[in-house]
GROMACS .gro file of C-alpha atoms in nm:
model
  425
    1MET     CA    1   1.953   1.956  -2.148
    2LEU     CA    2   1.647   2.166  -2.059
    3PRO     CA    3   1.342   1.993  -1.909
    4ASP     CA    4   1.041   1.923  -2.128
    5GLN     CA    5   0.802   2.178  -1.979
    6HIS     CA    6   0.497   2.032  -2.151
    7ALA     CA    7   0.571   1.693  -1.997
    8GLU     CA    8   0.617   1.861  -1.659
    9LYS     CA    9   0.271   2.016  -1.688
   10VAL     CA   10   0.118   1.681  -1.780
   11ILE     CA   11   0.285   1.501  -1.489
   12PHE     CA   12   0.209   1.776  -1.239
   13TRP     CA   13  -0.163   1.792  -1.315
   14THR     CA   14  -0.199   1.416  -1.355
   15ILE     CA   15  -0.077   1.368  -0.997
   16ALA     CA   16  -0.223   1.684  -0.841
   17LEU     CA   17  -0.572   1.606  -0.977
   18VAL     CA   18  -0.598   1.262  -0.812
   19PRO     CA   19  -0.925   1.372  -0.641
   20LEU     CA   20  -1.076   1.480  -0.974
   21TRP     CA   21  -1.003   1.146  -1.144
   22TRP     CA   22  -1.152   0.978  -0.834
   23VAL     CA   23  -1.473   1.184  -0.856
   24LEU     CA   24  -1.504   1.113  -1.228
   25GLY     CA   25  -1.432   0.742  -1.171
   26ILE     CA   26  -1.154   0.722  -1.431
   27GLN     CA   27  -0.849   0.698  -1.205
   28ILE     CA   28  -0.773   0.341  -1.314
   29ILE     CA   29  -0.761   0.457  -1.679
   30VAL     CA   30  -0.583   0.793  -1.653
   31TYR     CA   31  -0.244   0.683  -1.525
   32PRO     CA   32  -0.167   0.406  -1.777
   33LEU     CA   33  -0.276   0.636  -2.062
   34VAL     CA   34  -0.062   0.926  -1.940
   35GLY     CA   35   0.232   0.692  -1.877
   36GLY     CA   36   0.209   0.561  -2.234
   37TYR     CA   37   0.190   0.915  -2.371
   38LEU     CA   38   0.498   1.023  -2.173
   39LEU     CA   39   0.695   0.722  -2.296
   40LEU     CA   40   0.608   0.799  -2.660
   41ARG     CA   41   0.698   1.165  -2.612
   42SER     CA   42   1.030   1.075  -2.453
   43TRP     CA   43   1.137   0.883  -2.764
   44TYR     CA   44   1.157   1.214  -2.951
   45ARG     CA   45   1.428   1.337  -2.716
   46PRO     CA   46   1.769   1.295  -2.878
   47GLN     CA   47   1.956   1.162  -2.575
   48PRO     CA   48   1.867   0.808  -2.454
   49VAL     CA   49   1.895   0.715  -2.087
   50PRO     CA   50   2.037   0.383  -1.964
   51LEU     CA   51   1.810   0.166  -1.751
   52LEU     CA   52   1.931   0.054  -1.411
   53VAL     CA   53   2.008  -0.316  -1.370
   54GLY     CA   54   1.709  -0.340  -1.138
   55TRP     CA   55   1.474  -0.221  -1.411
   56HIS     CA   56   1.616  -0.475  -1.657
   57LEU     CA   57   1.538  -0.748  -1.404
   58TRP     CA   58   1.195  -0.588  -1.353
   59CYS     CA   59   1.131  -0.626  -1.726
   60GLY     CA   60   1.248  -0.987  -1.698
   61TYR     CA   61   0.981  -1.045  -1.434
   62ILE     CA   62   0.718  -0.897  -1.667
   63ILE     CA   63   0.828  -1.132  -1.947
   64ALA     CA   64   0.825  -1.432  -1.711
   65TRP     CA   65   0.471  -1.342  -1.603
   66LEU     CA   66   0.351  -1.308  -1.963
   67VAL     CA   67   0.506  -1.644  -2.054
   68SER     CA   68   0.339  -1.808  -1.754
   69LEU     CA   69   0.008  -1.650  -1.850
   70LEU     CA   70   0.028  -1.775  -2.210
   71ILE     CA   71   0.131  -2.125  -2.103
   72ASN     CA   72  -0.156  -2.157  -1.857
   73LEU     CA   73  -0.406  -2.015  -2.106
   74ALA     CA   74  -0.291  -2.267  -2.365
   75LEU     CA   75  -0.325  -2.550  -2.113
   76GLY     CA   76  -0.669  -2.428  -2.004
   77VAL     CA   77  -0.553  -2.375  -1.644
   78ALA     CA   78  -0.598  -1.996  -1.629
   79GLU     CA   79  -0.946  -1.847  -1.672
   80VAL     CA   80  -0.988  -1.593  -1.950
   81GLY     CA   81  -1.149  -1.334  -1.721
   82ARG     CA   82  -0.879  -1.351  -1.456
   83SER     CA   83  -0.613  -1.366  -1.726
   84LEU     CA   84  -0.740  -1.034  -1.859
   85THR     CA   85  -0.720  -0.893  -1.506
   86ALA     CA   86  -0.362  -1.016  -1.480
   87LEU     CA   87  -0.278  -0.863  -1.818
   88GLY     CA   88  -0.426  -0.533  -1.698
   89ALA     CA   89  -0.204  -0.546  -1.389
   90ILE     CA   90   0.104  -0.623  -1.601
   91LEU     CA   91   0.047  -0.337  -1.844
   92GLY     CA   92  -0.128  -0.091  -1.611
   93VAL     CA   93   0.113  -0.114  -1.317
   94TRP     CA   94   0.430  -0.318  -1.374
   95VAL     CA   95   0.504  -0.190  -1.725
   96LEU     CA   96   0.379   0.155  -1.622
   97THR     CA   97   0.638   0.173  -1.343
   98VAL     CA   98   0.943   0.124  -1.560
   99ALA     CA   99   0.792   0.325  -1.849
  100VAL     CA  100   0.729   0.632  -1.632
  101TRP     CA  101   1.072   0.610  -1.467
  102TYR     CA  102   1.239   0.597  -1.809
  103ALA     CA  103   1.017   0.871  -1.953
  104VAL     CA  104   1.078   1.126  -1.676
  105ARG     CA  105   1.450   1.056  -1.697
  106ARG     CA  106   1.464   1.113  -2.070
  107LEU     CA  107   1.232   1.415  -2.053
  108GLN     CA  108   1.447   1.562  -1.773
  109VAL     CA  109   1.145   1.635  -1.555
  110ARG     CA  110   1.247   1.827  -1.245
  111PHE     CA  111   1.220   1.678  -0.898
  112GLN     CA  112   1.011   1.965  -0.755
  113VAL     CA  113   0.733   1.902  -1.009
  114VAL     CA  114   0.638   1.563  -0.865
  115VAL     CA  115   0.706   1.672  -0.506
  116ARG     CA  116   0.474   1.974  -0.517
  117ALA     CA  117   0.201   1.776  -0.695
  118ALA     CA  118   0.219   1.503  -0.429
  119CYS     CA  119   0.195   1.763  -0.151
  120ILE     CA  120  -0.120   1.900  -0.314
  121VAL     CA  121  -0.266   1.548  -0.301
  122GLY     CA  122  -0.167   1.534   0.067
  123LEU     CA  123  -0.353   1.861   0.130
  124CYS     CA  124  -0.662   1.723  -0.048
  125GLN     CA  125  -0.643   1.407   0.165
  126LEU     CA  126  -0.627   1.623   0.477
  127ILE     CA  127  -0.936   1.816   0.371
  128ALA     CA  128  -1.117   1.490   0.291
  129VAL     CA  129  -1.044   1.355   0.640
  130VAL     CA  130  -1.164   1.675   0.806
  131ILE     CA  131  -1.489   1.670   0.607
  132GLY     CA  132  -1.545   1.295   0.638
  133GLU     CA  133  -1.465   1.267   1.008
  134GLY     CA  134  -1.656   1.586   1.086
  135TYR     CA  135  -1.966   1.451   0.909
  136LEU     CA  136  -1.930   1.118   1.088
  137ARG     CA  137  -1.903   1.282   1.431
  138LEU     CA  138  -2.195   1.518   1.372
  139THR     CA  139  -2.439   1.273   1.213
  140GLY     CA  140  -2.316   0.933   1.326
  141SER     CA  141  -2.330   0.808   0.966
  142LEU     CA  142  -2.089   0.787   0.675
  143LEU     CA  143  -2.076   1.053   0.405
  144GLU     CA  144  -2.212   0.885   0.091
  145THR     CA  145  -2.013   0.960  -0.223
  146HIS     CA  146  -2.021   0.808  -0.573
  147SER     CA  147  -1.825   0.863  -0.891
  148LEU     CA  148  -1.976   1.011  -1.205
  149VAL     CA  149  -1.912   0.687  -1.396
  150THR     CA  150  -2.107   0.471  -1.148
  151ILE     CA  151  -2.393   0.721  -1.140
  152LEU     CA  152  -2.423   0.718  -1.520
  153TRP     CA  153  -2.354   0.343  -1.549
  154PRO     CA  154  -2.465   0.170  -1.226
  155SER     CA  155  -2.409  -0.182  -1.362
  156ILE     CA  156  -2.054  -0.121  -1.489
  157PRO     CA  157  -1.839  -0.438  -1.467
  158ALA     CA  158  -1.576  -0.443  -1.188
  159ARG     CA  159  -1.760  -0.150  -1.029
  160VAL     CA  160  -1.525  -0.139  -0.728
  161PHE     CA  161  -1.245   0.003  -0.946
  162PHE     CA  162  -1.461   0.293  -1.065
  163GLU     CA  163  -1.628   0.382  -0.735
  164ALA     CA  164  -1.561   0.697  -0.533
  165GLN     CA  165  -1.655   0.603  -0.178
  166LEU     CA  166  -1.474   0.807   0.084
  167TYR     CA  167  -1.542   0.547   0.354
  168GLY     CA  168  -1.622   0.181   0.382
  169LEU     CA  169  -1.740  -0.039   0.669
  170ASP     CA  170  -1.467  -0.270   0.788
  171ARG     CA  171  -1.538  -0.592   0.975
  172ILE     CA  172  -1.303  -0.643   1.271
  173ALA     CA  173  -1.474  -0.958   1.405
  174TRP     CA  174  -1.652  -1.248   1.238
  175GLU     CA  175  -1.874  -1.370   1.523
  176VAL     CA  176  -2.252  -1.413   1.506
  177ASP     CA  177  -2.286  -1.036   1.546
  178PRO     CA  178  -1.993  -0.898   1.342
  179VAL     CA  179  -1.838  -0.570   1.452
  180LEU     CA  180  -1.830  -0.312   1.171
  181VAL     CA  181  -1.631   0.010   1.196
  182PRO     CA  182  -1.588   0.301   0.950
  183ARG     CA  183  -1.260   0.287   0.758
  184LEU     CA  184  -1.128   0.563   0.536
  185LYS     CA  185  -1.066   0.488   0.169
  186SER     CA  186  -0.981   0.847   0.076
  187PHE     CA  187  -0.935   0.882  -0.303
  188TYR     CA  188  -0.867   0.511  -0.361
  189TYR     CA  189  -1.087   0.204  -0.399
  190TRP     CA  190  -0.950   0.013  -0.099
  191SER     CA  191  -0.838   0.128   0.247
  192PRO     CA  192  -0.497  -0.047   0.238
  193LEU     CA  193  -0.426   0.133  -0.091
  194ALA     CA  194  -0.493   0.463   0.083
  195GLY     CA  195  -0.235   0.356   0.340
  196THR     CA  196   0.025   0.261   0.077
  197MET     CA  197  -0.025   0.582  -0.121
  198SER     CA  198  -0.002   0.786   0.200
  199LEU     CA  199   0.323   0.609   0.290
  200ILE     CA  200   0.468   0.726  -0.043
  201LEU     CA  201   0.322   1.077  -0.005
  202SER     CA  202   0.470   1.113   0.344
  203GLN     CA  203   0.821   1.046   0.218
  204ILE     CA  204   0.775   1.272  -0.085
  205ALA     CA  205   0.661   1.552   0.146
  206LEU     CA  206   0.988   1.526   0.339
  207THR     CA  207   1.173   1.636   0.025
  208GLU     CA  208   0.959   1.948  -0.031
  209GLU     CA  209   1.152   2.278   0.001
  210SER     CA  210   0.853   2.491   0.104
  211ARG     CA  211   0.778   2.453   0.475
  212PHE     CA  212   0.403   2.506   0.424
  213TRP     CA  213   0.366   2.242   0.154
  214ARG     CA  214   0.598   2.003   0.337
  215TRP     CA  215   0.384   2.009   0.652
  216VAL     CA  216   0.040   2.000   0.489
  217GLY     CA  217   0.153   1.717   0.261
  218LEU     CA  218   0.292   1.524   0.557
  219MET     CA  219  -0.016   1.590   0.773
  220GLY     CA  220  -0.249   1.473   0.496
  221ALA     CA  221  -0.051   1.152   0.458
  222VAL     CA  222  -0.030   1.083   0.833
  223VAL     CA  223  -0.399   1.140   0.911
  224THR     CA  224  -0.495   0.921   0.615
  225LEU     CA  225  -0.266   0.650   0.749
  226ARG     CA  226  -0.441   0.684   1.083
  227PHE     CA  227  -0.802   0.666   0.965
  228SER     CA  228  -0.746   0.413   0.686
  229ALA     CA  229  -0.624   0.173   0.958
  230ALA     CA  230  -0.367   0.027   0.719
  231ARG     CA  231  -0.160  -0.144   0.985
  232MET     CA  232   0.131  -0.262   0.775
  233ALA     CA  233   0.153   0.078   0.602
  234GLN     CA  234   0.164   0.245   0.943
  235LEU     CA  235   0.451   0.020   1.049
  236ALA     CA  236   0.620   0.086   0.713
  237PHE     CA  237   0.583   0.461   0.768
  238GLY     CA  238   0.781   0.431   1.089
  239ALA     CA  239   1.056   0.229   0.919
  240ALA     CA  240   1.066   0.465   0.620
  241THR     CA  241   1.094   0.774   0.841
  242LEU     CA  242   1.378   0.619   1.041
  243ILE     CA  243   1.565   0.545   0.717
  244SER     CA  244   1.505   0.900   0.594
  245LEU     CA  245   1.634   1.052   0.918
  246TRP     CA  246   1.939   0.826   0.936
  247PHE     CA  247   2.059   0.875   0.578
  248GLY     CA  248   1.929   1.230   0.537
  249SER     CA  249   2.131   1.438   0.782
  250ARG     CA  250   2.367   1.442   1.075
  251TRP     CA  251   2.107   1.584   1.310
  252GLY     CA  252   1.874   1.302   1.212
  253ARG     CA  253   2.136   1.048   1.315
  254ARG     CA  254   2.194   1.240   1.638
  255ILE     CA  255   1.823   1.228   1.719
  256LEU     CA  256   1.807   0.855   1.654
  257ASN     CA  257   2.121   0.792   1.859
  258GLY     CA  258   1.967   0.990   2.145
  259LEU     CA  259   1.654   0.776   2.130
  260VAL     CA  260   1.838   0.444   2.153
  261ILE     CA  261   1.831   0.421   2.534
  262PRO     CA  262   1.466   0.535   2.581
  263LEU     CA  263   1.347   0.302   2.304
  264ALA     CA  264   1.548   0.012   2.445
  265ALA     CA  265   1.392   0.070   2.789
  266ALA     CA  266   1.043   0.085   2.641
  267SER     CA  267   1.098  -0.202   2.395
  268PRO     CA  268   0.900  -0.466   2.593
  269PHE     CA  269   0.592  -0.242   2.594
  270LEU     CA  270   0.641  -0.135   2.232
  271ILE     CA  271   0.683  -0.492   2.108
  272SER     CA  272   0.377  -0.602   2.303
  273GLY     CA  273   0.170  -0.315   2.164
  274PHE     CA  274   0.282  -0.372   1.806
  275THR     CA  275   0.217  -0.745   1.835
  276TRP     CA  276  -0.136  -0.689   1.962
  277TYR     CA  277  -0.213  -0.427   1.698
  278LEU     CA  278  -0.077  -0.627   1.405
  279PHE     CA  279  -0.202  -0.973   1.501
  280ASN     CA  280  -0.481  -0.942   1.760
  281TYR     CA  281  -0.669  -0.623   1.670
  282ARG     CA  282  -0.833  -0.811   1.382
  283ARG     CA  283  -0.746  -1.165   1.488
  284ASP     CA  284  -1.005  -1.328   1.264
  285SER     CA  285  -0.870  -1.138   0.964
  286PHE     CA  286  -0.515  -1.244   1.049
  287THR     CA  287  -0.623  -1.608   1.084
  288LEU     CA  288  -0.803  -1.592   0.750
  289ARG     CA  289  -0.493  -1.445   0.583
  290GLN     CA  290  -0.280  -1.726   0.724
  291GLU     CA  291  -0.513  -1.982   0.570
  292MET     CA  292  -0.513  -1.795   0.237
  293TYR     CA  293  -0.133  -1.785   0.235
  294ARG     CA  294  -0.108  -2.154   0.323
  295GLU     CA  295  -0.351  -2.246   0.043
  296ALA     CA  296  -0.163  -2.032  -0.211
  297PHE     CA  297   0.174  -2.180  -0.111
  298GLU     CA  298   0.045  -2.535  -0.137
  299ALA     CA  299  -0.092  -2.456  -0.484
  300PHE     CA  300   0.247  -2.310  -0.582
  301LEU     CA  301   0.415  -2.639  -0.486
  302ASP     CA  302   0.199  -2.813  -0.749
  303SER     CA  303   0.329  -2.579  -1.023
  304PRO     CA  304   0.659  -2.448  -0.889
  305PHE     CA  305   0.839  -2.326  -1.202
  306PHE     CA  306   0.591  -2.109  -1.396
  307GLY     CA  307   0.298  -2.077  -1.154
  308TYR     CA  308  -0.057  -2.032  -1.282
  309GLY     CA  309  -0.035  -1.703  -1.472
  310ALA     CA  310  -0.339  -1.550  -1.303
  311GLN     CA  311  -0.508  -1.566  -0.966
  312GLY     CA  312  -0.733  -1.861  -0.895
  313HIS     CA  313  -1.031  -1.953  -0.679
  314SER     CA  314  -0.989  -2.010  -0.308
  315ARG     CA  315  -1.171  -2.289  -0.127
  316ILE     CA  316  -1.189  -2.098   0.201
  317THR     CA  317  -1.269  -1.737   0.107
  318HIS     CA  318  -1.421  -1.524  -0.168
  319HIS     CA  319  -1.085  -1.349  -0.219
  320PRO     CA  320  -0.882  -1.467  -0.521
  321LEU     CA  321  -0.621  -1.732  -0.455
  322GLY     CA  322  -0.277  -1.572  -0.468
  323SER     CA  323  -0.387  -1.229  -0.343
  324HIS     CA  324  -0.324  -1.012  -0.034
  325SER     CA  325   0.054  -1.054  -0.049
  326GLN     CA  326   0.295  -0.969  -0.327
  327VAL     CA  327   0.524  -1.248  -0.212
  328LEU     CA  328   0.253  -1.515  -0.245
  329SER     CA  329   0.107  -1.346  -0.552
  330SER     CA  330   0.438  -1.371  -0.739
  331LEU     CA  331   0.490  -1.731  -0.630
  332TYR     CA  332   0.139  -1.832  -0.732
  333GLN     CA  333   0.121  -1.645  -1.063
  334THR     CA  334   0.480  -1.660  -1.191
  335GLY     CA  335   0.637  -1.950  -1.001
  336ALA     CA  336   0.995  -1.970  -0.876
  337ILE     CA  337   1.142  -1.821  -1.196
  338GLY     CA  338   0.936  -1.501  -1.187
  339SER     CA  339   0.969  -1.470  -0.809
  340ALA     CA  340   1.348  -1.494  -0.826
  341LEU     CA  341   1.354  -1.219  -1.091
  342ILE     CA  342   1.136  -0.976  -0.894
  343ILE     CA  343   1.333  -1.035  -0.574
  344LEU     CA  344   1.659  -0.964  -0.757
  345ALA     CA  345   1.502  -0.657  -0.922
  346TRP     CA  346   1.375  -0.526  -0.589
  347LEU     CA  347   1.716  -0.570  -0.425
  348ALA     CA  348   1.903  -0.420  -0.721
  349ILE     CA  349   1.686  -0.107  -0.712
  350ALA     CA  350   1.738  -0.083  -0.336
  351VAL     CA  351   2.118  -0.102  -0.382
  352ALA     CA  352   2.104   0.165  -0.654
  353LEU     CA  353   1.901   0.388  -0.422
  354VAL     CA  354   2.150   0.340  -0.137
  355ASN     CA  355   2.439   0.440  -0.363
  356TRP     CA  356   2.250   0.744  -0.498
  357VAL     CA  357   2.140   0.856  -0.150
  358LEU     CA  358   2.496   0.832  -0.017
  359LYS     CA  359   2.594   1.083  -0.290
  360HIS     CA  360   2.283   1.299  -0.240
  361PRO     CA  361   2.157   1.275   0.124
  362ARG     CA  362   1.861   1.502   0.050
  363LEU     CA  363   1.710   1.209  -0.143
  364ALA     CA  364   1.710   0.980   0.162
  365PRO     CA  365   1.326   0.964   0.171
  366CYS     CA  366   1.340   0.785  -0.167
  367LEU     CA  367   1.523   0.499   0.000
  368GLY     CA  368   1.286   0.524   0.298
  369ALA     CA  369   0.985   0.491   0.069
  370TRP     CA  370   1.133   0.184  -0.103
  371VAL     CA  371   1.208   0.017   0.232
  372GLY     CA  372   0.858   0.101   0.355
  373LEU     CA  373   0.705  -0.037   0.038
  374THR     CA  374   0.898  -0.359   0.096
  375PHE     CA  375   0.722  -0.398   0.432
  376VAL     CA  376   0.382  -0.335   0.273
  377MET     CA  377   0.439  -0.598   0.003
  378LEU     CA  378   0.423  -0.868   0.271
  379THR     CA  379   0.047  -0.815   0.304
  380GLU     CA  380  -0.048  -0.624  -0.013
  381GLU     CA  381   0.009  -0.645  -0.388
  382TYR     CA  382   0.205  -0.391  -0.587
  383HIS     CA  383  -0.025  -0.416  -0.888
  384ALA     CA  384  -0.326  -0.299  -0.687
  385ALA     CA  385  -0.316   0.069  -0.788
  386SER     CA  386  -0.178   0.249  -1.094
  387VAL     CA  387  -0.187   0.588  -0.916
  388THR     CA  388   0.069   0.468  -0.658
  389ALA     CA  389   0.293   0.314  -0.925
  390PHE     CA  390   0.280   0.631  -1.139
  391THR     CA  391   0.359   0.867  -0.851
  392LEU     CA  392   0.637   0.653  -0.704
  393SER     CA  393   0.815   0.582  -1.034
  394ALA     CA  394   0.793   0.947  -1.147
  395TRP     CA  395   0.939   1.059  -0.814
  396LEU     CA  396   1.224   0.807  -0.825
  397GLY     CA  397   1.307   0.897  -1.186
  398CYS     CA  398   1.310   1.266  -1.097
  399ALA     CA  399   1.539   1.188  -0.802
  400TRP     CA  400   1.803   1.070  -1.049
  401ASN     CA  401   1.740   1.382  -1.257
  402TRP     CA  402   1.785   1.604  -0.950
  403GLY     CA  403   2.128   1.459  -0.875
  404GLU     CA  404   2.248   1.510  -1.230
  405GLN     CA  405   2.089   1.855  -1.265
  406THR     CA  406   2.247   1.970  -0.938
  407ILE     CA  407   2.593   1.889  -1.075
  408ARG     CA  408   2.522   2.061  -1.408
  409ARG     CA  409   2.399   2.380  -1.237
  410GLN     CA  410   2.745   2.433  -1.092
  411TRP     CA  411   2.874   2.503  -1.444
  412LEU     CA  412   2.595   2.736  -1.552
  413PRO     CA  413   2.663   3.111  -1.596
  414PRO     CA  414   2.535   3.338  -1.315
  415TRP     CA  415   2.275   3.502  -1.541
  416TRP     CA  416   2.105   3.170  -1.620
  417GLN     CA  417   1.746   3.143  -1.490
  418GLU     CA  418   1.548   2.831  -1.402
  419PRO     CA  419   1.250   2.772  -1.637
  420PRO     CA  420   0.917   2.832  -1.458
  421PHE     CA  421   0.746   2.538  -1.288
  422PRO     CA  422   0.389   2.439  -1.385
  423TRP     CA  423   0.233   2.618  -1.088
  424GLN     CA  424   0.421   2.937  -1.183
  425GLN     CA  425   0.302   2.948  -1.544
   0.00000   0.00000   0.00000
């Protein structure tokens, strides 16, 4: 079946124009709307596509969360405002993920469409770092940027989601005189999100056929990881790259085998350095997170089966209770039932990726990205950004398409020509 070229154009420009949606301040709206449109369009395709077991379990988690939310609203436990936020996360990220995966599969969107678009985002991130860091070094101050929405509507509710600030000031100590350092946000509303998105972009770039786009995409992701100071995403990038090298090619395995002895010899220094960077670089932040996690877990024990439906109020910090970790977020909001479903879903998708990568080694970075994302979920929440969910799910869906399309091409006549890609039209 031929790919839906209109859908390919929509997906390509929706991802490639991440900076534009950021400047306009509508990024949080664009991706759920486009995902819904793609799902509706896919229903007109005659051939349905079966969902993986992992995605069925994923949908089970969504249902469990909705049930928990309704129960706690009926009991008066969950606040209406935070319940609406939770509903937005369910529809705008969790439902979006499985909807986009299914849509690109049914629309037969080609793998290169998402890959090239992601590399363009990587190039834009690279340019943003060069401009932002250059301005910071020359003037000693941060480059002030704002979105069109916040300029036209300064008092917009939940302003942080509509802002377009390239940098923020990050506190690395909480003493009498706190230490504030510039921290890159790039085209996202929070620095850790820039790290998570760059982790995904780095692995997508490894699957790009063009050497130029592969390297600029990878460089944009890596420098954003560096200046966003997203520590867990940086660690996840290392793990994801190792997975990609090991499963991707024989020479990758040879390189890793050759590094075993040097890495083993340097392991005491590496472990010490990683430990300091992860736990001591921002010791006060780490201590605060520990207290937040302890408070969320104790609250979960008071409502262990269905959780609280939405995030609550913390007694020790202004951050919502049940935030800053997908593990604790699922326990707090959906209880043991929802948490068991999402763990099973996560593992089932990982197993499906392993099996697919063993058949198609070129797709090894898909498995690397999923493993890296697993690391990040220890300290971040998946439902924090629709742009990451849209890009990742479209890429993974297209990875399945690539495997099937590669087999079908072997039976095509020699005169058959590939339809043009969006950037060729």
